[in-house]
Amino acid sequence: MHSEGSRIVALLSGNADLDRGTREALVRVDPEFRAESEVAATLQAIGPRTRLVVVDLARADLDVGDLVSRLEASADFTPPAVLLVLPAGADVPAESVAHDHYIGRPLRPETFTVLCHALVQQQEAETGPVESPAPVVRARRPARFSARPLHGEAVRFVSESFEKARDGVAPDPDAARLLAEKFHTSLRQGNPLLLRALEPYPAFELPVHCVNVAIIAGKIALGLDLPLEEALRVIQAGLLHDVGMAYLPVELLEKAGPLSDDERVEVRRHPLYGAEILAGLGESFEWLRRAVRQEHERWNGEGYPEGLSGDDIDSIAHILGLADVFEALSHMRHYRTPFSTYEALERVLTLREEQFAPHIVEALADEISVFPLDSYVQLSDGNIGRVASTNPENLLRPLVEILWNERWEPLEESREVSLADSPDLSIARPLHESEVPIT
């Protein structure tokens, strides 16, 4: 009995450097492809949706003829195309002739991508297209791209928007929309952008805070399975949610000590200032004005500026409010040190049913997790790996792909450890990417 399967299933070599290129090429074809390191798991992953099986032959323990035979006999539906990736200098195996799909190393990712695209399209022309998969696939290592340039681009946009607002000019909604689309694509494919948003920054910087809120709010939107347009609006509003701060004196925003009563009243007017600034965008952006105005309203009616409660609060504003609180807890402020992700999540969970609707809090906890997808961790036995899948039932015990041993040496073949099934192991500490022994 087969599962529904993935559109593309790949049996990887176990060599981290070779597999990185394979993953990066495949994710361009289908961001939700399935990658396995064992033959049995590969066969189990193939289902009615599968259109292409990619087999990396750079492994000594692989009997190609046996594998191809098992692939052909593994299902009661039309077998998918099989693409064999050959080691450098290897001859084409006789077993591949029937399929006639192979590519040798060294290979260019662009060539690999085009070939995979063609094979998938050929299969779909013969067997029909597959239904779209679920919008969030959790147990997959996504494309590894640098999130820093995109984050920096967004910070520049928010900074420029604040400068315009001080001159009485509304922000550019088209630029915000384009950034929202880029964020959404990135967040759908993986968590590099989220990890960038969770990185510490030495002092409070309002544009950085706004960008981070947009990213976290985007993850909540994915967890809630919002329609595309609604999710893009959440991210757009996140980028501009504090634009009203442009009307406040800089010395008030940068004040290190506690605010006076009068100063607190003035700061609490920033949602009204933000709505005023955005009024220049016209009626078509009334949704944005409403979200910015209501972002500090709370489920129990104890927010501001109007004291709205429950379902009277705009849904986008409610998501932004939670993302804002979580971002603030996770980063340093003038008056305190930052909480760890675990501590921040614990505090947010206590606000469920009080300040925020339970389903929104649960979406945050499910999407962010204590150790997000793709983050690096060191286990209690010294081994180092990357979080491959979160565990909603126990945020402290995800599935970890071990990449380096306790001596910080790369493994010839990575392996997965389910901490939920390994009571003798735990995560000793999260690692920043700069600590990881990448060679």
Coordinates of N, CA and C in Angstrom, one line a residue, residues 118-304:
A118 N 11.9 18.6 -18.1 CA 11.4 17.9 -19.3 C 10.9 16.5 -18.9
L119 N 11.5 15.8 -18.1 CA 11.0 14.5 -17.7 C 9.7 14.5 -17.0
V120 N 9.6 15.5 -16.1 CA 8.3 15.6 -15.3 C 7.2 16.0 -16.3
Q121 N 7.5 16.9 -17.2 CA 6.4 17.3 -18.2 C 6.1 16.2 -19.1
Q122 N 7.1 15.4 -19.5 CA 6.8 14.2 -20.3 C 5.9 13.2 -19.6
Q123 N 6.2 12.9 -18.4 CA 5.3 12.0 -17.6 C 3.9 12.5 -17.4
E124 N 3.8 13.8 -17.2 CA 2.5 14.4 -17.0 C 1.7 14.4 -18.3
A125 N 2.4 14.5 -19.4 CA 1.7 14.5 -20.7 C 1.2 13.1 -21.0
E126 N 1.9 12.0 -20.4 CA 1.5 10.7 -20.7 C 0.4 10.2 -19.6
T127 N 0.6 10.6 -18.4 CA -0.3 10.1 -17.3 C -1.2 11.1 -16.7
G128 N -1.1 12.4 -17.1 CA -2.0 13.4 -16.6 C -1.3 14.1 -15.4
P129 N -1.6 15.4 -15.2 CA -1.1 16.1 -14.1 C -1.5 15.6 -12.7
V130 N -0.8 15.9 -11.7 CA -1.1 15.5 -10.3 C -1.8 16.6 -9.6
E131 N -2.6 16.3 -8.6 CA -3.2 17.3 -7.8 C -2.1 18.1 -7.0
S132 N -2.3 19.3 -6.7 CA -1.4 20.1 -5.9 C -1.2 19.5 -4.5
P133 N 0.0 19.5 -4.0 CA 0.2 18.9 -2.7 C -0.3 19.9 -1.6
A134 N -0.2 19.5 -0.4 CA -0.6 20.3 0.7 C 0.3 21.5 0.7
P135 N -0.1 22.7 1.2 CA 0.6 23.9 1.0 C 1.9 24.0 1.9
V136 N 2.0 23.1 2.9 CA 3.2 23.2 3.8 C 3.7 21.7 3.9
V137 N 5.0 21.5 3.5 CA 5.6 20.2 3.6 C 6.7 20.5 4.7
R138 N 6.6 19.8 5.8 CA 7.5 20.1 6.9 C 8.8 19.3 7.0
A139 N 8.8 18.1 6.5 CA 9.9 17.2 6.7 C 10.8 17.2 5.4
R140 N 11.2 18.4 5.0 CA 12.0 18.5 3.8 C 13.1 19.6 4.0
R141 N 14.3 19.3 3.6 CA 15.3 20.3 3.6 C 15.1 21.2 2.3
P142 N 14.9 22.4 2.4 CA 14.6 23.2 1.3 C 15.9 23.7 0.6
A143 N 15.7 24.5 -0.4 CA 16.8 25.1 -1.1 C 17.6 26.0 -0.1
R144 N 18.9 25.9 -0.2 CA 19.7 26.7 0.7 C 20.2 28.0 -0.1
F145 N 19.5 29.1 0.1 CA 19.9 30.3 -0.5 C 20.2 31.3 0.5
S146 N 20.9 32.4 0.2 CA 21.2 33.4 1.2 C 20.0 34.3 1.4
A147 N 19.5 34.3 2.6 CA 18.4 35.2 2.9 C 18.8 36.6 3.2
R148 N 20.1 36.8 3.4 CA 20.6 38.1 3.9 C 20.3 39.2 2.8
P149 N 20.5 39.0 1.5 CA 20.2 40.1 0.6 C 18.7 40.5 0.6
L150 N 17.8 39.5 0.6 CA 16.4 39.8 0.6 C 16.0 40.5 1.9
H151 N 16.6 40.1 3.0 CA 16.3 40.8 4.3 C 16.8 42.2 4.2
G152 N 18.0 42.4 3.7 CA 18.5 43.7 3.6 C 17.7 44.6 2.7
E153 N 17.2 44.0 1.6 CA 16.4 44.8 0.6 C 15.1 45.3 1.3
A154 N 14.5 44.4 2.1 CA 13.3 44.8 2.8 C 13.6 45.9 3.9
V155 N 14.7 45.8 4.6 CA 15.1 46.8 5.6 C 15.3 48.1 4.9
R156 N 15.9 48.2 3.7 CA 16.0 49.4 3.0 C 14.7 50.0 2.6
F157 N 13.8 49.1 2.2 CA 12.4 49.6 1.8 C 11.7 50.2 3.0
V158 N 11.8 49.5 4.2 CA 11.1 50.1 5.4 C 11.7 51.4 5.8
S159 N 13.0 51.5 5.8 CA 13.7 52.7 6.1 C 13.3 53.9 5.2
E160 N 13.2 53.6 3.9 CA 12.8 54.6 3.0 C 11.3 55.0 3.2
S161 N 10.5 54.0 3.6 CA 9.1 54.3 3.8 C 9.0 55.2 5.0
F162 N 9.8 55.0 6.0 CA 9.8 55.9 7.2 C 10.2 57.3 6.8
E163 N 11.2 57.4 6.0 CA 11.6 58.8 5.6 C 10.5 59.5 4.8
K164 N 9.8 58.7 3.9 CA 8.7 59.3 3.1 C 7.6 59.8 4.1
A165 N 7.3 58.9 5.1 CA 6.2 59.2 6.0 C 6.5 60.5 6.8
R166 N 7.7 60.7 7.1 CA 8.1 62.0 7.8 C 7.8 63.2 7.0
D167 N 7.9 63.0 5.7 CA 7.6 64.1 4.7 C 6.2 64.1 4.3
G168 N 5.3 63.3 4.9 CA 3.9 63.3 4.5 C 3.6 62.5 3.3
V169 N 4.5 61.6 2.9 CA 4.3 60.8 1.7 C 4.0 59.3 2.1
A170 N 3.0 58.7 1.5 CA 2.6 57.3 1.8 C 3.6 56.4 1.2
P171 N 3.9 55.2 1.8 CA 4.8 54.2 1.3 C 4.3 53.7 -0.1
D172 N 5.3 53.1 -0.8 CA 5.0 52.5 -2.1 C 4.3 51.1 -2.0
P173 N 3.0 51.0 -2.2 CA 2.4 49.7 -2.0 C 2.9 48.6 -3.0
D174 N 3.2 49.0 -4.2 CA 3.7 48.1 -5.2 C 5.0 47.4 -4.7
A175 N 5.9 48.3 -4.2 CA 7.2 47.7 -3.7 C 6.9 46.8 -2.5
A176 N 6.0 47.1 -1.7 CA 5.7 46.3 -0.5 C 5.1 44.9 -1.0
R177 N 4.3 45.0 -2.0 CA 3.7 43.8 -2.6 C 4.7 42.9 -3.2
L178 N 5.7 43.4 -3.9 CA 6.8 42.7 -4.6 C 7.6 42.0 -3.5
L179 N 7.9 42.7 -2.4 CA 8.7 42.1 -1.3 C 7.9 41.0 -0.7
A180 N 6.6 41.2 -0.5 CA 5.7 40.2 0.1 C 5.7 38.9 -0.7
E181 N 5.7 39.0 -2.1 CA 5.7 37.9 -2.9 C 7.1 37.1 -2.8
K182 N 8.1 37.8 -2.7 CA 9.5 37.2 -2.5 C 9.5 36.5 -1.1
F183 N 9.0 37.2 -0.1 CA 9.0 36.5 1.2 C 8.2 35.3 1.2
H184 N 7.0 35.3 0.6 CA 6.1 34.2 0.6 C 6.8 33.0 -0.1
T185 N 7.4 33.2 -1.3 CA 8.1 32.2 -2.0 C 9.2 31.6 -1.2
S186 N 10.0 32.4 -0.5 CA 11.1 31.9 0.3 C 10.5 31.1 1.5
L187 N 9.5 31.6 2.2 CA 9.0 30.9 3.3 C 8.3 29.6 2.9
R188 N 7.8 29.5 1.8 CA 7.2 28.3 1.3 C 8.2 27.2 1.1
Q189 N 9.4 27.6 0.6 CA 10.5 26.7 0.2 C 11.3 26.3 1.5
G190 N 11.4 27.1 2.5 CA 12.2 26.7 3.6 C 12.3 27.8 4.6
N191 N 13.3 27.7 5.5 CA 13.4 28.6 6.7 C 14.6 29.5 6.7
P192 N 15.4 29.6 5.7 CA 16.6 30.5 5.8 C 16.2 31.9 6.2
L193 N 15.1 32.4 5.6 CA 14.6 33.8 5.9 C 14.1 33.9 7.4
L194 N 13.5 32.9 7.9 CA 13.0 32.9 9.3 C 14.2 32.9 10.2
L195 N 15.2 32.1 9.9 CA 16.4 32.0 10.7 C 17.1 33.4 10.7
R196 N 17.1 34.1 9.6 CA 17.7 35.4 9.6 C 16.9 36.3 10.5
A197 N 15.5 36.2 10.5 CA 14.7 37.0 11.3 C 14.9 36.8 12.8
L198 N 15.3 35.6 13.2 CA 15.5 35.2 14.6 C 16.9 35.5 15.1
E199 N 17.8 36.0 14.2 CA 19.2 36.3 14.6 C 19.1 37.5 15.5
P200 N 20.0 37.6 16.5 CA 20.0 38.8 17.4 C 20.5 40.0 16.6
Y201 N 20.1 41.2 17.0 CA 20.7 42.4 16.6 C 21.0 43.3 17.8
P202 N 22.1 44.0 17.8 CA 22.7 44.5 19.1 C 21.8 45.5 19.8
A203 N 21.1 46.3 19.0 CA 20.2 47.3 19.6 C 18.9 47.4 18.8
F204 N 17.9 48.0 19.4 CA 16.6 48.0 18.7 C 16.7 48.9 17.5
E205 N 16.4 48.3 16.3 CA 16.4 49.0 15.1 C 15.0 48.8 14.5
L206 N 14.2 49.9 14.4 CA 12.8 49.8 14.0 C 12.6 49.1 12.6
P207 N 13.4 49.5 11.6 CA 13.2 48.8 10.3 C 13.5 47.3 10.3
V208 N 14.5 46.9 11.1 CA 14.8 45.5 11.2 C 13.6 44.8 11.9
H209 N 13.1 45.4 12.9 CA 12.0 44.9 13.7 C 10.8 44.7 12.7
C210 N 10.5 45.6 11.9 CA 9.3 45.5 11.0 C 9.5 44.4 10.0
V211 N 10.7 44.2 9.5 CA 11.0 43.2 8.5 C 10.8 41.8 9.2
N212 N 11.4 41.7 10.4 CA 11.3 40.4 11.2 C 9.8 40.1 11.5
V213 N 9.0 41.1 11.8 CA 7.6 40.9 12.1 C 6.9 40.4 10.8
A214 N 7.2 40.9 9.7 CA 6.6 40.5 8.4 C 6.9 39.0 8.2
I215 N 8.2 38.6 8.4 CA 8.6 37.2 8.2 C 7.9 36.3 9.1
I216 N 7.8 36.6 10.4 CA 7.1 35.8 11.4 C 5.7 35.7 11.1
A217 N 5.1 36.9 10.8 CA 3.6 36.9 10.4 C 3.4 36.0 9.2
G218 N 4.3 36.0 8.2 CA 4.2 35.2 7.0 C 4.2 33.7 7.4
K219 N 5.0 33.3 8.4 CA 5.0 31.9 8.8 C 3.7 31.6 9.5
I220 N 3.2 32.5 10.3 CA 1.9 32.2 10.9 C 0.8 32.0 9.8
A221 N 0.8 32.9 8.8 CA -0.1 32.7 7.7 C 0.0 31.4 7.0
L222 N 1.2 30.9 6.9 CA 1.4 29.5 6.3 C 0.8 28.5 7.2
G223 N 1.0 28.6 8.5 CA 0.5 27.7 9.5 C -1.0 27.7 9.5
L224 N -1.6 28.8 9.2 CA -3.1 28.9 9.2 C -3.7 28.5 7.8
D225 N -2.8 28.2 6.9 CA -3.2 27.8 5.5 C -4.1 28.9 4.9
L226 N -3.7 30.1 5.0 CA -4.4 31.2 4.4 C -4.3 31.2 2.9
P227 N -5.3 31.6 2.2 CA -5.2 31.8 0.7 C -4.1 32.7 0.4
L228 N -3.5 32.6 -0.8 CA -2.4 33.3 -1.2 C -2.5 34.8 -1.0
E229 N -3.6 35.4 -1.5 CA -3.8 36.8 -1.4 C -3.8 37.3 0.0
E230 N -4.5 36.5 0.9 CA -4.5 36.9 2.3 C -3.1 36.8 2.9
A231 N -2.4 35.8 2.6 CA -1.0 35.7 3.1 C -0.1 36.8 2.7
L232 N -0.2 37.2 1.4 CA 0.6 38.3 0.9 C 0.2 39.6 1.6
R233 N -1.1 39.8 1.9 CA -1.5 41.0 2.7 C -1.0 41.0 4.1
V234 N -0.9 39.8 4.7 CA -0.3 39.7 6.0 C 1.1 40.2 6.0
I235 N 1.9 39.8 5.0 CA 3.3 40.1 5.0 C 3.5 41.6 4.6
Q236 N 2.7 42.1 3.7 CA 2.7 43.6 3.4 C 2.4 44.4 4.6
A237 N 1.4 44.0 5.3 CA 1.1 44.8 6.5 C 2.1 44.7 7.6
G238 N 2.8 43.5 7.7 CA 3.9 43.4 8.6 C 5.0 44.4 8.3
L239 N 5.4 44.5 7.1 CA 6.4 45.5 6.7 C 6.1 46.9 7.1
L240 N 4.8 47.3 7.1 CA 4.4 48.7 7.3 C 3.7 48.9 8.7
H241 N 3.7 47.8 9.5 CA 2.8 47.9 10.7 C 3.2 49.0 11.7
D242 N 4.5 49.4 11.7 CA 4.9 50.5 12.6 C 5.2 51.8 11.9
V243 N 4.7 52.0 10.7 CA 5.0 53.2 10.0 C 4.6 54.5 10.7
G244 N 3.6 54.4 11.6 CA 3.2 55.5 12.4 C 4.3 56.0 13.4
M245 N 5.2 55.1 13.6 CA 6.3 55.5 14.5 C 7.1 56.7 13.9
A246 N 7.0 56.9 12.6 CA 7.7 58.0 11.9 C 7.3 59.3 12.5
Y247 N 6.1 59.4 13.0 CA 5.7 60.7 13.6 C 6.2 61.0 15.0
L248 N 6.8 60.0 15.6 CA 7.3 60.1 17.0 C 8.7 60.7 17.0
P249 N 9.1 61.4 18.0 CA 10.5 62.0 18.1 C 11.5 60.8 18.2
V250 N 12.6 61.0 17.6 CA 13.6 59.9 17.6 C 14.1 59.7 19.0
E251 N 14.2 60.7 19.8 CA 14.7 60.5 21.2 C 13.8 59.7 22.0
L252 N 12.5 59.7 21.7 CA 11.5 58.9 22.4 C 11.7 57.4 22.0
L253 N 11.9 57.2 20.7 CA 12.1 55.8 20.2 C 13.3 55.2 20.8
E254 N 14.4 56.0 21.0 CA 15.7 55.5 21.4 C 15.9 55.6 22.9
K255 N 14.9 56.0 23.7 CA 15.0 56.2 25.1 C 15.4 54.9 25.8
A256 N 16.4 54.9 26.6 CA 16.9 53.7 27.2 C 16.1 53.3 28.5
G257 N 15.6 54.3 29.2 CA 14.9 54.1 30.5 C 13.4 53.9 30.3
P258 N 12.7 53.8 31.4 CA 11.2 53.6 31.3 C 10.6 54.9 30.8
L259 N 9.5 54.7 30.1 CA 8.7 55.9 29.6 C 7.9 56.5 30.7
S260 N 7.7 57.8 30.6 CA 6.8 58.5 31.5 C 5.4 58.2 31.0
D261 N 4.4 58.6 31.9 CA 3.0 58.4 31.5 C 2.6 59.1 30.2
D262 N 3.1 60.3 30.1 CA 2.8 61.1 28.9 C 3.5 60.5 27.6
E263 N 4.7 60.0 27.8 CA 5.4 59.4 26.7 C 4.7 58.1 26.3
R264 N 4.3 57.4 27.3 CA 3.6 56.1 26.9 C 2.3 56.4 26.1
V265 N 1.6 57.4 26.5 CA 0.4 57.8 25.8 C 0.7 58.2 24.4
E266 N 1.8 58.9 24.2 CA 2.2 59.3 22.8 C 2.6 58.1 22.0
V267 N 3.4 57.2 22.5 CA 3.8 56.0 21.8 C 2.5 55.2 21.4
R268 N 1.5 55.2 22.2 CA 0.3 54.4 21.9 C -0.5 55.0 20.8
R269 N -0.1 56.2 20.4 CA -0.9 56.8 19.3 C -0.3 56.4 17.9
H270 N 0.8 55.7 17.9 CA 1.4 55.4 16.6 C 0.5 54.5 15.7
P271 N -0.4 53.7 16.2 CA -1.3 53.0 15.2 C -2.2 54.0 14.5
L272 N -2.7 55.0 15.2 CA -3.5 56.1 14.6 C -2.7 56.9 13.6
Y273 N -1.5 57.2 13.9 CA -0.6 57.9 13.0 C -0.4 57.0 11.7
G274 N -0.2 55.7 11.9 CA 0.1 54.9 10.8 C -1.1 54.8 9.9
A275 N -2.3 54.8 10.4 CA -3.6 54.8 9.6 C -3.7 56.1 8.9
E276 N -3.3 57.2 9.5 CA -3.3 58.5 8.9 C -2.4 58.5 7.7
I277 N -1.2 58.0 7.9 CA -0.2 58.0 6.8 C -0.7 57.2 5.6
L278 N -1.3 56.1 5.9 CA -1.7 55.2 4.8 C -3.0 55.6 4.1
A279 N -3.7 56.6 4.7 CA -4.9 57.1 4.1 C -4.7 57.6 2.7
G280 N -3.4 58.0 2.4 CA -3.1 58.6 1.1 C -3.1 57.5 0.0
L281 N -3.2 56.3 0.4 CA -3.2 55.2 -0.6 C -4.6 54.9 -1.2
G282 N -5.6 55.5 -0.6 CA -7.0 55.4 -1.2 C -7.7 54.2 -0.6
E283 N -9.0 54.1 -1.0 CA -9.9 53.1 -0.5 C -9.5 51.7 -0.7
S284 N -8.8 51.4 -1.8 CA -8.4 50.1 -2.1 C -7.4 49.5 -1.1
F285 N -6.8 50.4 -0.3 CA -5.9 49.9 0.8 C -6.5 50.1 2.2
E286 N -7.8 50.2 2.2 CA -8.5 50.3 3.5 C -8.1 49.1 4.4
W287 N -8.0 47.9 3.8 CA -7.6 46.7 4.6 C -6.2 46.9 5.3
L288 N -5.3 47.6 4.6 CA -4.0 47.9 5.2 C -4.1 48.9 6.4
R289 N -4.9 49.9 6.2 CA -5.1 50.9 7.2 C -5.7 50.3 8.5
R290 N -6.7 49.4 8.2 CA -7.4 48.7 9.3 C -6.4 47.8 10.1
A291 N -5.6 47.1 9.4 CA -4.6 46.2 10.0 C -3.6 46.9 10.9
V292 N -3.1 48.0 10.3 CA -2.1 48.8 11.1 C -2.7 49.5 12.3
R293 N -4.0 50.0 12.1 CA -4.6 50.7 13.2 C -5.0 49.7 14.4
Q294 N -5.3 48.4 14.1 CA -5.7 47.5 15.1 C -4.7 46.5 15.6
E295 N -3.4 46.7 15.1 CA -2.4 45.7 15.4 C -2.2 45.5 16.9
H296 N -2.4 46.5 17.7 CA -2.2 46.4 19.2 C -3.5 46.2 20.0
E297 N -4.6 45.8 19.3 CA -5.8 45.4 19.9 C -5.6 44.0 20.4
R298 N -6.3 43.6 21.5 CA -6.0 42.3 22.1 C -7.4 41.5 22.3
W299 N -7.3 40.2 22.2 CA -8.4 39.3 22.3 C -9.3 39.6 23.4
N300 N -8.8 39.9 24.6 CA -9.6 40.2 25.8 C -10.0 41.6 26.0
G301 N -9.8 42.5 25.0 CA -10.2 43.8 25.0 C -9.3 44.8 25.7
E302 N -8.1 44.3 26.1 CA -7.2 45.2 26.9 C -6.1 45.8 26.0
G303 N -6.3 45.8 24.7 CA -5.3 46.5 23.8 C -5.7 47.9 23.6
Y304 N -5.1 48.5 22.6 CA -5.3 49.9 22.2 C -5.2 50.0 20.7

